[in-house]
Amino acid sequence: KQEVTQIPAALSVPEGENLVLNCSFTDSAIYNLQWFRQDPGKGLTSLLLIQSSQREQTSGRLNASLDKSSGRSTLYIAASQPGDSATYLCAVGDLGNAGNMLTFGGGTRLMVKP
Amino acid sequence: DAGVIQSPRHEVTEMGQEVTLRCKPISGHNSLFWYRQTMMRGLELLIYFNNNVPIDDSGMPEDRFSAKMPNASFSTLKIQPSEPRDSAVYFCASRRRAGDTEAFFGQGTRLTVV
C-alpha cells in the first residue's frame, strides 16, 4: 500500500526566502504526482501535476521535481510571500489504477512572516 | 467555469439522522471522486466514478455510506444513519479524464454529527 510522507509538518520563514517542501512515497510505481495548496477552511487548489515520465514542472515561482527511483518529490517556492501561507499537500496517483486513486501526504503547514 | 460545486457548505445533524451531500463536477469532466478529511487521518478517498460508473468504493468505511452518480453532472454521498465519528470535511473532486489530468476540488462540506 502506498504511503506518502511530508516533512516538515510545519514551517515558518521570513518573507523573501526560497524554500523547499519535501514529499516521499514508498512505492515508486506511480502514474503521476500532484501538489496542492489548501487555505484554512477551504478546498484544495491544484498547483502542479507531474507525470511519471517527467522530472519537473514549473509554474511562476513554483517548481516541482520528481525522482521516482528514490521515491521523492520537492516543491520549490522562490521569493516566498505572506500570501503563500497555507498547507501544501502532495498526492501520488498509483500506476495500478491509471493515477485515479490519489494517496495524500499529511501536508506541510507553511507560514511566511512579513 | 464555476468549478466543482458542493452543497451544503456546512451541515449539523443529530446522530441517527440521514445526511445527503451533493456535488456538481466541472462540465466535461469524466471522473468524480469523494474524499473525507479529518485531523487524525488526513485526506482519504472514499469512492470514485468514471463516466458515472462506480469504479472503486473500497474506501467507503461502512454500509452506512453510499454514493450515486445518476448523470454526468450530479453525484450524492449519503450517510444513513449518521454517527458522531462521521464528523469531517467531505470533498468532491473531478478530472477531465482518468489519471493524467489535474484533479479539481470543491470547497467541501463540513459535517458535524452531534
PDB file of N, CA and C in Angstrom, chain A residues 1-5 23-33 52 66-72 91-97 103:
ATOM      1  N   LYS A   1       0.847  -1.192   0.000  1.00  0.00           N
ATOM      2  CA  LYS A   1       0.000   0.000   0.000  1.00  0.00           C
ATOM      3  C   LYS A   1       0.884   1.245   0.000  1.00  0.00           C
ATOM      4  N   GLN A   2       0.549   2.179  -0.878  1.00  0.00           N
ATOM      5  CA  GLN A   2       1.332   3.413  -0.991  1.00  0.00           C
ATOM      6  C   GLN A   2       1.217   4.236   0.290  1.00  0.00           C
ATOM      7  N   GLU A   3       2.336   4.745   0.744  1.00  0.00           N
ATOM      8  CA  GLU A   3       2.349   5.674   1.869  1.00  0.00           C
ATOM      9  C   GLU A   3       3.111   6.922   1.456  1.00  0.00           C
ATOM     10  N   VAL A   4       2.550   8.059   1.779  1.00  0.00           N
ATOM     11  CA  VAL A   4       3.126   9.350   1.395  1.00  0.00           C
ATOM     12  C   VAL A   4       3.404  10.149   2.657  1.00  0.00           C
ATOM     13  N   THR A   5       4.621  10.652   2.741  1.00  0.00           N
ATOM     14  CA  THR A   5       5.052  11.391   3.929  1.00  0.00           C
ATOM     15  C   THR A   5       5.561  12.764   3.525  1.00  0.00           C
ATOM     16  N   CYS A  23       8.372  15.683  -0.162  1.00  0.00           N
ATOM     17  CA  CYS A  23       7.344  14.642  -0.218  1.00  0.00           C
ATOM     18  C   CYS A  23       8.043  13.330  -0.575  1.00  0.00           C
ATOM     19  N   SER A  24       7.782  12.297   0.203  1.00  0.00           N
ATOM     20  CA  SER A  24       8.359  10.991  -0.119  1.00  0.00           C
ATOM     21  C   SER A  24       7.250   9.940  -0.192  1.00  0.00           C
ATOM     22  N   PHE A  25       7.462   8.947  -1.042  1.00  0.00           N
ATOM     23  CA  PHE A  25       6.459   7.901  -1.215  1.00  0.00           C
ATOM     24  C   PHE A  25       7.151   6.545  -1.255  1.00  0.00           C
ATOM     25  N   THR A  26       6.442   5.514  -0.841  1.00  0.00           N
ATOM     26  CA  THR A  26       7.072   4.212  -0.625  1.00  0.00           C
ATOM     27  C   THR A  26       7.091   3.333  -1.873  1.00  0.00           C
ATOM     28  N   ASP A  27       6.117   3.497  -2.752  1.00  0.00           N
ATOM     29  CA  ASP A  27       6.025   2.658  -3.947  1.00  0.00           C
ATOM     30  C   ASP A  27       6.336   3.519  -5.170  1.00  0.00           C
ATOM     31  N   SER A  28       7.422   3.199  -5.864  1.00  0.00           N
ATOM     32  CA  SER A  28       7.862   4.030  -6.991  1.00  0.00           C
ATOM     33  C   SER A  28       7.048   3.794  -8.268  1.00  0.00           C
ATOM     34  N   ALA A  29       6.154   2.830  -8.246  1.00  0.00           N
ATOM     35  CA  ALA A  29       5.313   2.567  -9.429  1.00  0.00           C
ATOM     36  C   ALA A  29       4.148   3.546  -9.445  1.00  0.00           C
ATOM     37  N   ILE A  30       4.482   4.791  -9.768  1.00  0.00           N
ATOM     38  CA  ILE A  30       3.443   5.817  -9.744  1.00  0.00           C
ATOM     39  C   ILE A  30       3.079   6.239 -11.148  1.00  0.00           C
ATOM     40  N   TYR A  31       1.887   6.785 -11.269  1.00  0.00           N
ATOM     41  CA  TYR A  31       1.396   7.295 -12.547  1.00  0.00           C
ATOM     42  C   TYR A  31       1.700   8.778 -12.673  1.00  0.00           C
ATOM     43  N   ASN A  32       1.470   9.489 -11.574  1.00  0.00           N
ATOM     44  CA  ASN A  32       1.769  10.915 -11.538  1.00  0.00           C
ATOM     45  C   ASN A  32       1.797  11.387 -10.097  1.00  0.00           C
ATOM     46  N   LEU A  33       2.150  12.635  -9.918  1.00  0.00           N
ATOM     47  CA  LEU A  33       2.182  13.237  -8.587  1.00  0.00           C
ATOM     48  C   LEU A  33       1.669  14.656  -8.727  1.00  0.00           C
ATOM     49  N   SER A  52       4.662  10.667 -14.540  1.00  0.00           N
ATOM     50  CA  SER A  52       5.763   9.794 -14.115  1.00  0.00           C
ATOM     51  C   SER A  52       6.968   9.890 -15.048  1.00  0.00           C
ATOM     52  N   LEU A  66      10.525  15.589  -9.535  1.00  0.00           N
ATOM     53  CA  LEU A  66      10.134  14.207  -9.238  1.00  0.00           C
ATOM     54  C   LEU A  66      11.312  13.282  -9.493  1.00  0.00           C
ATOM     55  N   ASP A  67      11.634  12.468  -8.505  1.00  0.00           N
ATOM     56  CA  ASP A  67      12.645  11.426  -8.645  1.00  0.00           C
ATOM     57  C   ASP A  67      11.986  10.118  -8.232  1.00  0.00           C
ATOM     58  N   LYS A  68      11.486   9.403  -9.226  1.00  0.00           N
ATOM     59  CA  LYS A  68      10.748   8.173  -8.924  1.00  0.00           C
ATOM     60  C   LYS A  68      11.604   7.125  -8.242  1.00  0.00           C
ATOM     61  N   SER A  69      12.844   7.007  -8.701  1.00  0.00           N
ATOM     62  CA  SER A  69      13.692   5.924  -8.202  1.00  0.00           C
ATOM     63  C   SER A  69      13.953   6.051  -6.710  1.00  0.00           C
ATOM     64  N   SER A  70      14.026   7.297  -6.241  1.00  0.00           N
ATOM     65  CA  SER A  70      14.262   7.494  -4.807  1.00  0.00           C
ATOM     66  C   SER A  70      12.965   7.729  -4.052  1.00  0.00           C
ATOM     67  N   GLY A  71      11.858   7.783  -4.768  1.00  0.00           N
ATOM     68  CA  GLY A  71      10.570   7.991  -4.114  1.00  0.00           C
ATOM     69  C   GLY A  71      10.427   9.363  -3.503  1.00  0.00           C
ATOM     70  N   ARG A  72      10.849  10.403  -4.265  1.00  0.00           N
ATOM     71  CA  ARG A  72      10.807  11.753  -3.693  1.00  0.00           C
ATOM     72  C   ARG A  72      10.335  12.793  -4.695  1.00  0.00           C
ATOM     73  N   ALA A  91       0.168  14.549  -3.508  1.00  0.00           N
ATOM     74  CA  ALA A  91      -0.692  13.380  -3.697  1.00  0.00           C
ATOM     75  C   ALA A  91      -0.126  12.541  -4.832  1.00  0.00           C
ATOM     76  N   VAL A  92      -0.037  11.250  -4.594  1.00  0.00           N
ATOM     77  CA  VAL A  92       0.531  10.327  -5.566  1.00  0.00           C
ATOM     78  C   VAL A  92      -0.581   9.519  -6.222  1.00  0.00           C
ATOM     79  N   GLY A  93      -0.578   9.483  -7.543  1.00  0.00           N
ATOM     80  CA  GLY A  93      -1.511   8.647  -8.285  1.00  0.00           C
ATOM     81  C   GLY A  93      -0.817   7.345  -8.646  1.00  0.00           C
ATOM     82  N   ASP A  94      -1.342   6.248  -8.191  1.00  0.00           N
ATOM     83  CA  ASP A  94      -0.674   4.967  -8.394  1.00  0.00           C
ATOM     84  C   ASP A  94      -0.864   4.430  -9.810  1.00  0.00           C
ATOM     85  N   LEU A  95       0.134   3.658 -10.249  1.00  0.00           N
ATOM     86  CA  LEU A  95       0.140   3.117 -11.600  1.00  0.00           C
ATOM     87  C   LEU A  95      -1.013   2.152 -11.825  1.00  0.00           C
ATOM     88  N   GLY A  96      -1.334   1.391 -10.801  1.00  0.00           N
ATOM     89  CA  GLY A  96      -2.307   0.313 -10.952  1.00  0.00           C
ATOM     90  C   GLY A  96      -3.692   0.752 -11.354  1.00  0.00           C
ATOM     91  N   ASN A  97      -4.042   1.982 -11.039  1.00  0.00           N
ATOM     92  CA  ASN A  97      -5.380   2.466 -11.390  1.00  0.00           C
ATOM     93  C   ASN A  97      -5.281   3.697 -12.260  1.00  0.00           C
ATOM     94  N   THR A 103      -3.194   9.120  -3.277  1.00  0.00           N
ATOM     95  CA  THR A 103      -2.845   8.945  -1.872  1.00  0.00           C
ATOM     96  C   THR A 103      -2.157  10.220  -1.424  1.00  0.00           C
TER      97      THR A 103
END
